[in-house]
Short mmCIF file of C-alpha atoms in Angstrom, two decimals:
data_model
loop_
_atom_site.label_atom_id
_atom_site.label_comp_id
_atom_site.label_asym_id
_atom_site.label_seq_id
_atom_site.Cartn_x
_atom_site.Cartn_y
_atom_site.Cartn_z
CA MET A 1 4.63 -4.35 -23.95
CA ASP A 2 3.16 -0.93 -22.76
CA MET A 3 3.55 0.61 -19.32
CA ASP A 4 0.66 0.96 -17.01
CA PHE A 5 -0.01 3.51 -15.00
CA LYS A 6 1.20 1.79 -11.76
CA ARG A 7 4.59 3.20 -12.92
CA LEU A 8 3.54 6.67 -11.67
CA ILE A 9 3.74 5.26 -8.01
CA ASP A 10 6.93 3.99 -8.63
CA LEU A 11 8.18 7.26 -10.02
CA TYR A 12 6.18 9.63 -7.77
CA GLY A 13 5.61 7.53 -4.49
CA GLN A 14 1.90 7.26 -2.88
CA PRO A 15 0.96 10.75 -2.73
CA GLY A 16 2.17 12.41 -6.14
CA ALA A 17 0.36 9.31 -8.16
CA ARG A 18 -2.44 10.81 -8.24
CA ASP A 19 -1.49 14.60 -8.89
CA GLU A 20 0.83 13.07 -11.73
CA PHE A 21 -2.07 11.24 -13.34
CA GLN A 22 -3.91 14.77 -13.70
CA ASN A 23 -0.77 16.16 -14.99
CA VAL A 24 -0.48 13.49 -17.73
CA CYS A 25 -4.18 13.89 -18.57
CA TYR A 26 -3.76 17.81 -18.90
CA THR A 27 -0.58 17.44 -21.16
CA MET A 28 -2.33 15.17 -23.17
CA LEU A 29 -5.86 17.01 -23.89
CA GLN A 30 -3.45 20.12 -24.31
CA ARG A 31 -1.75 18.07 -26.98
CA LYS A 32 -4.94 16.98 -28.64
CA PHE A 33 -6.79 20.06 -28.58
CA ASN A 34 -4.05 22.70 -28.81
CA GLU A 35 -5.68 25.56 -26.81
CA ASN A 36 -8.60 26.31 -24.37
CA VAL A 37 -7.68 23.25 -21.91
CA HIS A 38 -7.69 24.68 -18.67
CA LYS A 39 -6.94 23.09 -14.97
CA MET A 40 -9.51 24.01 -12.39
CA ARG A 41 -7.67 24.97 -8.93
CA GLU A 42 -9.46 24.05 -5.82
CA ASN A 43 -10.52 26.89 -3.93
CA PRO A 44 -11.77 25.33 -1.61
CA GLY A 45 -13.19 22.64 -4.19
CA ASP A 46 -12.64 21.99 -7.95
CA GLU A 47 -16.54 22.65 -8.39
CA GLY A 48 -16.44 19.15 -10.15
CA ILE A 49 -13.86 19.85 -12.81
CA ASP A 50 -10.27 18.59 -12.68
CA ILE A 51 -10.02 19.69 -16.61
CA TYR A 52 -11.89 21.60 -18.90
CA VAL A 53 -12.33 22.53 -22.70
CA GLY A 54 -13.58 25.60 -23.85
CA ASP A 55 -14.92 28.91 -22.29
CA PHE A 56 -17.45 29.38 -19.81
CA SER A 57 -19.19 31.93 -22.21
CA GLN A 58 -20.50 28.62 -23.83
CA PRO A 59 -21.13 25.23 -22.74
CA ILE A 60 -17.71 23.36 -21.92
CA ASP A 61 -16.48 19.93 -22.14
CA VAL A 62 -15.31 18.54 -18.31
CA TYR A 63 -13.17 15.99 -17.98
CA GLN A 64 -12.88 14.46 -14.41
CA CYS A 65 -9.86 12.22 -13.46
CA LYS A 66 -10.13 9.51 -10.92
CA PHE A 67 -6.77 7.65 -10.17
CA LEU A 68 -8.39 4.30 -9.55
CA LEU A 69 -6.48 1.41 -10.35
CA ASN A 70 -8.63 -1.47 -8.84
CA ASP A 71 -12.33 -1.14 -8.06
CA LEU A 72 -14.21 1.80 -9.70
CA LYS A 73 -15.75 4.05 -6.84
CA TYR A 74 -19.19 4.88 -8.40
CA GLN A 75 -19.67 7.18 -4.83
CA GLN A 76 -16.53 9.39 -6.00
CA ILE A 77 -17.79 9.20 -9.67
CA ASN A 78 -21.49 10.61 -8.39
CA ASN A 79 -20.24 12.80 -6.41
CA SER A 80 -18.09 14.37 -8.95
CA PHE A 81 -20.40 14.10 -11.59
CA GLU A 82 -23.64 15.62 -9.50
CA LYS A 83 -21.35 18.62 -8.42
CA ALA A 84 -20.47 19.48 -12.08
CA ILE A 85 -23.78 18.84 -13.48
CA THR A 86 -25.84 21.19 -10.91
CA ASN A 87 -23.34 23.76 -10.63
CA THR A 88 -24.52 27.04 -11.80
CA ASN A 89 -20.89 28.87 -13.14
CA TYR A 90 -20.96 27.02 -16.25
CA LYS A 91 -22.99 24.61 -18.67
CA ILE A 92 -21.75 21.54 -19.93
CA LYS A 93 -21.84 20.27 -23.38
CA SER A 94 -20.00 16.78 -22.27
CA TRP A 95 -18.77 14.83 -19.45
CA THR A 96 -15.78 12.42 -19.55
CA LEU A 97 -14.07 10.22 -16.95
CA MET A 98 -10.57 9.30 -17.15
CA ILE A 99 -9.19 6.38 -15.34
CA PRO A 100 -5.78 4.41 -15.36
CA LYS A 101 -7.18 1.15 -15.95
CA ASP A 102 -9.12 -0.92 -18.56
CA MET A 103 -12.57 -2.61 -17.57
CA ASP A 104 -13.60 -6.23 -17.34
CA ILE A 105 -16.91 -6.96 -18.90
CA LYS A 106 -18.77 -6.80 -15.92
CA GLU A 107 -17.27 -3.33 -15.14
CA ARG A 108 -17.93 -2.49 -18.68
CA THR A 109 -21.61 -3.38 -18.14
CA LYS A 110 -22.15 -1.55 -15.27
CA TRP A 111 -20.71 1.80 -16.61
CA THR A 112 -22.67 1.34 -19.89
CA SER A 113 -25.79 1.17 -17.62
CA TRP A 114 -24.69 4.55 -15.16
CA LYS A 115 -23.93 6.46 -18.43
CA LYS A 116 -27.06 5.75 -20.37
CA GLU A 117 -29.15 6.60 -17.11
CA ARG A 118 -27.35 10.11 -16.77
CA GLU A 119 -27.37 10.73 -20.66
CA THR A 120 -31.13 10.38 -20.75
CA LYS A 121 -31.61 12.31 -17.62
CA TYR A 122 -29.56 15.25 -18.29
CA ASN A 123 -29.68 15.21 -21.98
CA ILE A 124 -25.53 15.44 -22.39
CA LYS A 125 -22.73 13.13 -23.72
CA ILE A 126 -20.94 11.05 -21.41
CA ASN A 127 -17.47 9.44 -22.58
CA LEU A 128 -14.75 7.36 -21.05
CA PHE A 129 -11.33 7.54 -21.49
CA ASP A 130 -9.76 4.29 -20.24
CA GLN A 131 -5.94 3.46 -19.79
CA SER A 132 -5.76 2.15 -23.42
CA LEU A 133 -7.32 5.24 -24.92
CA ILE A 134 -5.27 7.92 -22.92
CA ILE A 135 -2.00 5.67 -23.62
CA ASP A 136 -2.97 5.39 -27.56
CA ASN A 137 -3.23 9.22 -27.38
CA LEU A 138 0.18 9.52 -25.27
CA LYS A 139 1.86 8.01 -28.13
CA LYS A 140 -0.15 9.72 -30.88
CA HIS A 141 1.32 12.80 -29.38
CA ASN A 142 4.80 11.97 -28.82
CA ILE A 143 4.34 12.09 -24.88
CA TYR A 144 4.29 8.59 -23.97
CA ASP A 145 8.29 8.18 -23.15
CA GLU A 146 8.12 11.39 -21.33
CA VAL A 147 5.24 10.48 -19.11
CA PHE A 148 6.57 7.18 -18.08
CA LYS A 149 10.25 8.49 -18.08
CA ILE A 150 11.37 5.19 -19.71
CA THR A 151 13.55 6.64 -22.37
CA GLU A 152 16.88 5.67 -20.36
CA ARG A 153 14.99 2.30 -19.88
CA ILE A 154 14.40 1.77 -23.67
CA LEU A 155 18.44 2.83 -24.38
CA LEU A 156 19.18 0.37 -21.57
CA GLN A 157 17.30 -2.48 -23.62
CA GLN A 158 18.96 -1.11 -26.93
CA ILE A 159 22.31 -1.26 -25.56
CA HIS A 160 21.74 -4.88 -24.05
CA GLN A 161 20.32 -5.83 -27.31
CA LYS A 162 23.36 -4.74 -29.51
CA ILE A 163 25.77 -6.14 -27.10
CA GLU A 164 24.11 -9.82 -27.10
CA SER A 165 23.80 -9.78 -30.93
CA ALA A 166 27.37 -7.92 -31.88
CA MET A 167 29.59 -7.22 -29.11
CA PRO A 168 28.84 -9.58 -26.13
CA ALA A 169 32.53 -9.04 -24.75
CA HIS A 170 31.53 -5.67 -23.74
CA LYS A 171 28.68 -6.86 -21.44
CA LYS A 172 30.92 -7.02 -18.46
CA HIS A 173 31.57 -3.18 -19.19
CA ILE A 174 28.15 -2.46 -19.35
CA SER A 175 27.46 -3.95 -16.01
CA PHE A 176 30.25 -1.89 -14.60
CA ILE A 177 28.72 1.62 -16.09
CA LEU A 178 25.41 0.47 -14.52
CA GLN A 179 27.06 -0.75 -11.20
CA LYS A 180 29.02 2.89 -10.69
CA THR A 181 25.74 4.63 -11.68
CA SER A 182 23.87 2.94 -8.93
CA ASN A 183 27.20 3.75 -6.70
CA TYR A 184 26.39 7.37 -7.43
CA LEU A 185 22.69 7.24 -6.60
CA SER A 186 23.82 5.74 -2.88
CA LEU A 187 26.16 8.44 -2.46
CA ARG A 188 23.40 11.22 -3.29
CA ILE A 189 20.84 9.16 -1.08
CA THR A 190 23.54 9.32 1.89
CA VAL A 191 23.55 12.97 1.38
CA PHE A 192 19.86 13.77 1.77
CA LYS A 193 19.73 11.34 4.80
CA ASP A 194 22.19 13.23 6.67
CA LEU A 195 20.33 16.20 5.92
CA TYR A 196 16.95 14.66 6.84
CA PHE A 197 18.08 13.12 10.23
CA ASN A 198 19.73 16.77 10.87
CA SER A 199 16.83 18.62 9.33
CA TYR A 200 15.77 19.82 13.05
CA ASP A 201 18.92 22.15 12.85
CA VAL A 202 20.39 22.31 9.66
CA LYS A 203 22.68 25.31 11.08
CA SER A 204 24.36 23.21 13.78
CA PHE A 205 24.63 20.35 10.91
CA PHE A 206 26.69 22.80 9.03
CA ARG A 207 28.72 24.00 11.84
CA GLN A 208 29.81 20.30 12.96
CA ASN A 209 30.69 19.23 9.21
CA GLN A 210 32.31 22.69 8.44
CA ILE A 211 30.05 23.58 5.83
CA SER A 212 28.71 27.22 5.27
CA SER A 213 25.89 26.47 2.62
CA PHE A 214 23.60 24.10 0.94
CA HIS A 215 25.39 24.79 -2.27
CA GLU A 216 29.10 23.70 -0.61
CA MET A 217 27.33 20.54 0.85
CA PHE A 218 26.19 19.77 -2.55
CA GLN A 219 29.62 20.66 -4.27
CA ASN A 220 31.57 18.46 -1.65
CA ALA A 221 29.41 15.60 -2.65
CA ASP A 222 30.07 16.32 -6.34
CA THR A 223 33.53 16.14 -5.55
CA LYS A 224 33.18 12.65 -3.76
CA SER A 225 31.55 11.32 -6.75
CA LYS A 226 33.55 12.87 -9.64
CA PHE A 227 35.66 9.90 -9.64
CA LEU A 228 32.88 7.56 -10.40
CA PHE A 229 32.11 9.24 -13.43
CA ASP A 230 36.03 9.61 -14.36
CA GLU A 231 36.09 5.96 -14.37
CA ILE A 232 32.74 5.53 -16.36
CA ASP A 233 34.26 8.02 -18.93
CA ASN A 234 37.50 6.21 -19.15
CA LEU A 235 35.77 2.95 -20.01
CA ILE A 236 33.24 4.42 -22.30
CA LYS A 237 36.61 5.71 -24.25
CA LYS A 238 37.69 2.11 -24.70
CA ILE A 239 34.14 0.78 -25.86
CA GLU A 240 34.91 3.61 -28.49
CA GLU A 241 37.68 1.92 -30.00
CA ASP A 242 35.50 -1.16 -30.83
CA ASP A 243 31.88 0.44 -31.64
CA TYR A 244 31.41 4.24 -31.66
CA GLN A 245 27.90 3.81 -31.74
CA LEU A 246 27.68 1.49 -28.58
CA ALA A 247 30.00 4.12 -26.76
CA TYR A 248 27.63 7.00 -28.01
CA MET A 249 24.68 5.08 -26.64
CA CYS A 250 26.19 4.79 -23.21
CA ARG A 251 26.95 8.35 -23.11
CA GLN A 252 23.47 9.22 -23.81
CA PHE A 253 22.22 7.31 -20.99
CA ILE A 254 24.64 8.69 -18.29
CA TYR A 255 23.55 12.22 -19.66
CA MET A 256 19.89 11.04 -19.28
CA GLU A 257 20.64 9.68 -15.83
CA LYS A 258 22.31 12.70 -14.55
CA ILE A 259 19.38 14.98 -16.11
CA TYR A 260 16.81 12.42 -14.37
CA ILE A 261 18.27 12.79 -10.74
CA ASP A 262 18.77 16.42 -11.16
CA GLN A 263 15.04 16.66 -11.67
CA ILE A 264 14.40 14.83 -8.75
CA GLU A 265 16.56 16.76 -6.46
CA ASP A 266 14.74 20.27 -7.80
CA ASP A 267 13.05 20.45 -4.64
CA LEU A 268 16.22 22.01 -3.26
CA HIS A 269 17.64 23.80 -6.32
CA TYR A 270 16.90 27.30 -4.39
CA SER A 271 18.69 30.01 -2.22
CA ASP A 272 19.89 29.20 1.60
CA GLU A 273 17.95 31.75 2.27
CA TYR A 274 14.98 30.20 1.15
CA LEU A 275 15.92 26.64 2.49
CA LEU A 276 16.84 27.62 5.93
CA ASN A 277 13.50 29.83 6.22
CA LEU A 278 11.10 26.95 4.99
CA LYS A 279 8.83 25.30 7.65
CA SER A 280 10.63 22.19 9.14
CA TYR A 281 7.69 20.08 8.00
CA VAL A 282 7.76 21.45 4.33
CA PHE A 283 11.62 21.14 4.23
CA GLN A 284 11.34 17.18 5.68
CA VAL A 285 8.84 16.31 3.49
CA SER A 286 10.63 17.64 0.76
CA LEU A 287 13.44 15.52 1.52
CA GLN A 288 11.26 12.74 1.97
CA LYS A 289 10.18 12.55 -1.72
CA ILE A 290 13.73 13.12 -2.89
CA ILE A 291 15.14 10.33 -0.88
CA TRP A 292 12.37 8.05 -2.01
CA SER A 293 12.67 8.53 -5.73
CA LEU A 294 16.44 7.99 -5.68
CA GLU A 295 15.85 4.76 -3.82
CA GLN A 296 13.19 3.72 -6.33
CA GLU A 297 15.77 4.59 -9.09
CA ALA A 298 18.53 2.82 -7.41
CA HIS A 299 16.37 -0.36 -6.97
CA SER A 300 15.39 -0.12 -10.59
CA ILE A 301 19.00 -0.40 -11.87
CA ARG A 302 19.91 -3.15 -9.21
CA GLN A 303 17.25 -4.96 -10.79
CA TYR A 304 18.38 -4.32 -14.33
CA LEU A 305 21.77 -5.41 -13.29
CA SER A 306 20.56 -8.69 -11.68
CA ASP A 307 19.26 -9.63 -15.14
CA THR A 308 16.30 -11.38 -13.78
CA GLU A 309 12.44 -10.69 -12.86
CA THR A 310 11.98 -10.03 -8.80
CA PRO A 311 8.75 -11.49 -8.38
CA ASN A 312 8.07 -9.39 -5.22
CA SER A 313 9.91 -6.12 -6.43
CA GLU A 314 7.32 -4.14 -4.70
CA VAL A 315 8.14 -5.75 -1.46
CA ASN A 316 11.90 -5.26 -2.23
CA ALA A 317 11.65 -1.95 -2.68
CA ILE A 318 10.29 -0.98 0.66
CA SER A 319 12.28 1.42 2.28
CA GLU A 320 11.92 3.44 5.40
CA PHE A 321 10.80 6.78 3.26
CA ASP A 322 8.03 4.30 1.78
CA TRP A 323 5.23 5.97 3.37
CA ARG A 324 2.77 3.52 2.22
CA ASP A 325 0.23 1.93 4.90
CA THR A 326 0.10 -1.80 5.09
CA ILE A 327 -2.98 -4.43 5.30
CA ILE A 328 -1.67 -7.94 6.70
CA THR A 329 -4.20 -10.38 5.75
CA TYR A 330 -5.06 -13.26 8.23
CA LYS A 331 -7.36 -16.41 7.40
CA ASP A 332 -8.19 -16.63 11.01
CA ARG A 333 -7.62 -15.25 14.60
CA SER A 334 -4.92 -17.85 15.22
CA ASP A 335 -2.67 -16.74 12.33
CA ILE A 336 -2.67 -13.14 13.94
CA LEU A 337 0.10 -13.46 16.57
CA LYS A 338 2.64 -14.93 14.45
CA LEU A 339 2.03 -12.51 11.42
CA LEU A 340 2.59 -9.87 14.16
CA ALA A 341 5.67 -11.28 15.59
CA ILE A 342 7.23 -11.46 12.02
CA HIS A 343 6.00 -8.22 10.66
CA VAL A 344 7.64 -6.21 13.70
CA ILE A 345 10.91 -8.19 13.59
CA SER A 346 11.10 -7.64 9.65
CA LEU A 347 10.59 -3.79 10.13
CA ASN A 348 13.01 -3.33 12.95
CA HIS A 349 15.67 -5.36 10.98
CA LYS A 350 15.44 -3.14 8.33
CA PHE A 351 14.59 0.07 9.95
CA SER A 352 15.82 -0.01 13.32
CA ASN A 353 15.46 3.60 14.38
CA GLU A 354 11.19 3.49 13.86
CA SER A 355 9.36 2.83 16.75
CA PHE A 356 5.96 1.09 17.19
CA GLU A 357 2.81 1.48 19.01
CA ILE A 358 0.65 -1.83 19.01
CA PHE A 359 -3.02 -1.61 19.67
CA TYR A 360 -4.28 -5.28 20.38
CA ASN A 361 -8.01 -6.33 20.23
CA LYS A 362 -9.81 -5.20 22.93
CA ALA A 363 -10.57 -8.65 24.21
CA ASP A 364 -7.03 -9.72 24.19
CA LYS A 365 -5.46 -10.78 27.69
CA LEU A 366 -1.82 -11.20 26.58
CA ALA A 367 0.70 -8.97 24.53
CA LEU A 368 3.87 -10.34 22.52
CA ASN A 369 7.15 -9.48 24.84
CA PHE A 370 9.33 -8.00 22.25
CA GLY A 371 11.55 -7.01 24.81
CA LEU A 372 12.81 -10.44 24.93
CA PHE A 373 14.67 -9.40 21.62
CA LEU A 374 14.22 -5.46 20.79
CA ASP A 375 14.68 -2.31 22.46
CA SER A 376 11.78 -2.14 24.50
CA SER A 377 11.79 1.45 24.49
CA ILE A 378 10.55 1.75 21.03
CA ILE A 379 7.36 -0.74 21.20
CA ARG A 380 4.56 0.07 23.31
CA SER A 381 1.44 -2.27 23.75
CA SER A 382 -2.17 -1.41 24.62
CA LYS A 383 -5.47 -2.32 23.96
CA THR A 384 -7.68 -0.57 21.41
CA PRO A 385 -10.38 1.07 23.41
CA TYR A 386 -12.98 0.58 20.91
CA PRO A 387 -15.35 1.68 19.90
CA THR A 388 -16.56 3.68 23.31
CA SER A 389 -13.12 5.45 24.02
CA ILE A 390 -11.41 5.24 20.66
CA SER A 391 -11.11 9.21 20.89
CA GLU A 392 -8.38 8.33 23.79
CA LEU A 393 -6.35 6.44 21.13
CA ILE A 394 -6.60 9.19 18.43
CA GLN A 395 -5.46 11.98 21.29
CA TYR A 396 -2.57 9.04 22.47
CA VAL A 397 -1.17 8.88 18.74
CA LYS A 398 -1.50 12.83 18.22
CA TYR A 399 0.36 13.88 21.17
CA ASN A 400 3.07 10.99 20.50
CA HIS A 401 4.02 11.50 16.99
CA THR A 402 2.70 14.55 15.30
CA LYS A 403 3.95 18.11 15.62
CA ILE A 404 0.83 19.37 17.57
CA ASN A 405 0.32 22.37 15.65
CA GLU A 406 0.69 24.81 12.54
CA VAL A 407 3.36 26.86 14.53
CA GLY A 408 5.07 23.70 15.42
CA GLU A 409 6.28 24.13 19.01
CA PHE A 410 6.67 20.53 19.46
CA VAL A 411 9.01 19.17 16.77
CA PHE A 412 8.30 16.93 13.95
CA HIS A 413 9.63 13.07 14.28
CA THR A 414 11.97 12.56 11.60
CA HIS A 415 11.81 8.81 12.24
CA SER A 416 8.52 7.23 11.69
CA CYS A 417 5.98 5.44 13.97
CA ASN A 418 4.44 2.62 13.14
CA VAL A 419 0.72 2.41 14.27
CA ILE A 420 -0.42 -1.29 14.28
CA CYS A 421 -3.88 -2.03 14.77
CA LEU A 422 -5.11 -5.58 15.73
CA GLU A 423 -8.93 -4.49 16.10
CA GLU A 424 -10.56 -3.48 12.70
CA LEU A 425 -11.79 0.21 12.89
CA ASP A 426 -14.76 2.04 11.45
CA THR A 427 -14.62 4.37 8.96
CA LYS A 428 -14.83 7.41 11.22
CA ALA A 429 -11.87 6.40 13.14
CA ILE A 430 -9.62 5.76 10.32
CA ASP A 431 -10.75 8.89 8.80
CA LYS A 432 -9.32 10.79 11.76
CA LEU A 433 -6.00 8.69 12.16
CA HIS A 434 -5.21 9.43 8.92
CA LYS A 435 -5.65 13.28 9.25
CA LEU A 436 -2.75 12.71 11.65
CA LYS A 437 -0.56 11.90 8.79
CA ASN A 438 -0.40 15.16 7.52
CA ALA A 439 1.44 16.18 10.79
CA GLY A 440 3.75 13.53 11.51
CA ASN A 441 5.53 10.49 10.57
CA ILE A 442 3.28 7.62 10.93
CA LYS A 443 2.51 4.60 8.92
CA TYR A 444 -0.40 2.71 9.74
CA HIS A 445 -0.71 -0.99 9.73
CA TYR A 446 -3.97 -3.12 9.82
CA PHE A 447 -4.66 -6.68 10.35
CA ILE A 448 -7.80 -7.54 8.65
CA ASN A 449 -9.39 -10.91 7.78
CA GLU A 450 -8.72 -11.90 4.17
CA ASN A 451 -12.55 -12.25 3.39
CA ARG A 452 -12.85 -8.42 4.52
CA VAL A 453 -10.16 -6.71 3.02
CA ASP A 454 -12.41 -5.39 0.16
CA LYS A 455 -14.74 -4.12 2.57
CA PHE A 456 -12.11 -2.74 4.66
CA LYS A 457 -10.42 -0.56 2.03
CA ALA A 458 -13.56 1.10 1.52
CA LYS A 459 -13.26 2.35 4.58
CA LEU A 460 -10.06 4.23 3.93
CA PRO A 461 -10.28 7.84 2.73
CA SER A 462 -10.59 7.85 -0.88
CA ASP A 463 -7.33 9.60 -1.74
CA LYS A 464 -5.79 6.49 0.24
CA GLU A 465 -6.94 3.31 -0.81
CA GLU A 466 -4.85 3.09 -3.88
CA PHE A 467 -1.40 3.76 -1.85
CA VAL A 468 -1.45 0.47 0.33
CA LYS A 469 0.56 -2.23 0.22
CA ILE A 470 -1.26 -5.82 1.00
CA MET A 471 0.59 -8.67 2.88
CA THR A 472 -0.13 -12.16 3.12
CA LEU A 473 1.31 -15.07 5.03
CA ASN A 474 2.52 -16.43 2.18
CA ASP A 475 4.66 -13.22 1.75
CA TYR A 476 6.44 -13.91 5.02
CA SER A 477 7.32 -17.56 4.38
CA ASN A 478 11.30 -16.87 4.04
CA LEU A 479 11.30 -14.73 6.91
CA ILE A 480 9.37 -17.02 9.43
CA GLN A 481 11.91 -19.70 8.46
CA THR A 482 14.85 -17.34 8.94
CA HIS A 483 13.41 -16.15 12.28
CA GLN A 484 11.54 -19.18 13.33
CA GLU A 485 13.22 -19.21 16.75
CA GLN A 486 12.46 -15.90 17.71
CA ILE A 487 8.95 -16.69 16.77
CA GLU A 488 8.51 -19.49 18.58
CA THR A 489 10.15 -17.85 21.89
CA LEU A 490 7.96 -14.83 21.51
CA LEU A 491 4.68 -16.96 21.35
CA LYS A 492 5.82 -19.20 24.01
CA TYR A 493 6.69 -16.62 26.68
CA PRO A 494 3.96 -13.81 26.21
CA SER A 495 3.64 -10.47 28.45
CA GLU A 496 0.83 -9.98 30.83
CA GLN A 497 1.38 -6.09 30.71
CA LEU A 498 -1.27 -5.36 28.13
CA SER A 499 -2.53 -2.05 29.15
CA ASP A 500 -6.62 -1.14 29.03
CA LYS A 501 -5.68 2.58 29.32
CA LEU A 502 -4.51 5.67 27.22
CA LEU A 503 -4.10 8.73 29.05
CA SER A 504 -2.65 12.00 27.40
CA GLY A 505 -2.70 15.67 28.14
CA VAL A 506 -0.60 18.79 29.05
CA MET A 507 1.35 19.71 31.91
CA TYR A 508 1.75 22.78 33.92
CA ASP A 509 4.84 23.90 31.88
CA GLY A 510 3.14 23.38 28.55
CA SER A 511 4.68 20.05 28.24
CA LEU A 512 2.80 17.18 26.76
CA PHE A 513 2.51 13.64 28.31
CA THR A 514 1.01 10.46 27.28
CA SER A 515 1.07 7.11 29.31
CA ASN A 516 -0.46 3.56 28.67
CA ASP A 517 0.18 2.65 32.23
CA ASN A 518 3.07 0.51 31.58
CA GLY A 519 5.31 3.64 31.06
CA PHE A 520 5.09 7.40 30.23
CA VAL A 521 6.42 10.02 27.45
CA ILE A 522 6.93 13.77 28.36
CA ARG A 523 7.28 16.05 25.07
CA LYS A 524 8.87 19.66 25.81
CA ASN A 525 8.04 22.46 24.38
CA LYS A 526 11.05 23.41 21.75
CA SER A 527 11.59 26.57 23.76
CA LEU A 528 12.15 24.31 26.69
CA GLN A 529 14.89 22.09 24.96
#
């Protein structure tokens, strides 16, 4: 069975998957046409072109890449097409849409109609590169394995097929090798997490740990993990006595795995001078990406070790470095508080360092009293001042959870905040909230009626819609059973302290303050800390 392009999200996380899809299309077109294939750099826009083949002195072939895994967004497609067809800097010979999905009959009918209408109007050829056609070309040009990074997975499958058919006694040895590889990934993740949570002052972190450089830090980590590879090597030598080919395949797997891990960590393969002078936000984002990718690889190995398919692997792989936003669906409003209770309890159980801002419906009178079980300082509850004063909510979130400005006088929070909205917001408000993610560790959680999910997803920024996870009451069934007593207590003893005021401003010394009438937060300028 072929991989599909959802694999890119597993490999690169949500923000990187769209860019990587464009890179895949570019590489495939390069191999297909050999020369005259170009990417268009955004400055400030892409002029309606992602990739083109040809030269501007003559009509060109335009390729537009849209990372749309679910519904086709014709507003996006129209905007890109109109930009290209009306641009005076070049003339178009053909226009091709590249998407990471195959159409059903309804979608194909609509696409055919859209295509014919514009071909007739503009007298150009319009083509479609869907998932199947792109994958066929990737295979034809021998880049399929490289794109989906499945060489090591294929090798693992070959190893298991071999031991099942010829040398079943070696099955426990292969499991041992995979377990040691998983242990190595865990050690690497710990190193990068320690660095991430001390990224405000790396030099102080180095002094405390008697480290003089990044090189020394990674060298120390390699020394600690060397025994793992010594154990693997000794075991492979034993396998070699019985089956040289199997031992060779095992060595290949370890070699490729180490190369892949090095590629993941490539963002930090620079000099100390360069890394220590990076803006804190850029440095932290690089660390986030590395940790997320290492955790995904560790998860895939553990899943392979279990030798069973995990139905909810996407949910099981969630970590504090998973920056996807969440839509929690409910059938009627009576479900909301139970879902809210288990959602917050489960997140806090997994990630105790994260905080929560819960914005209830404007008509709500009571809030869940999470202080009965959790640290009340990490959970704040307010009414949503919607629609008349939504700017107060946006300012409140901005002053609490972002670095405020490009200079970064107010530090970037390493631990993320979960902003939970029980009121459905409009497109303009959602767009403003999502812009804050560029300057803060914020995850958004939207509680939406199950009948309105598709309409709500259409409100999300076009580049974010694919990067959400959708949770239903069924997804929480086991957790509800586990935490039944806590949920019942929260529902039975609600709190009346539900603020309808959100205040934020700047103090005389330049510090920022926010308040929801039940408490306040003051953030000092770094120079005052």
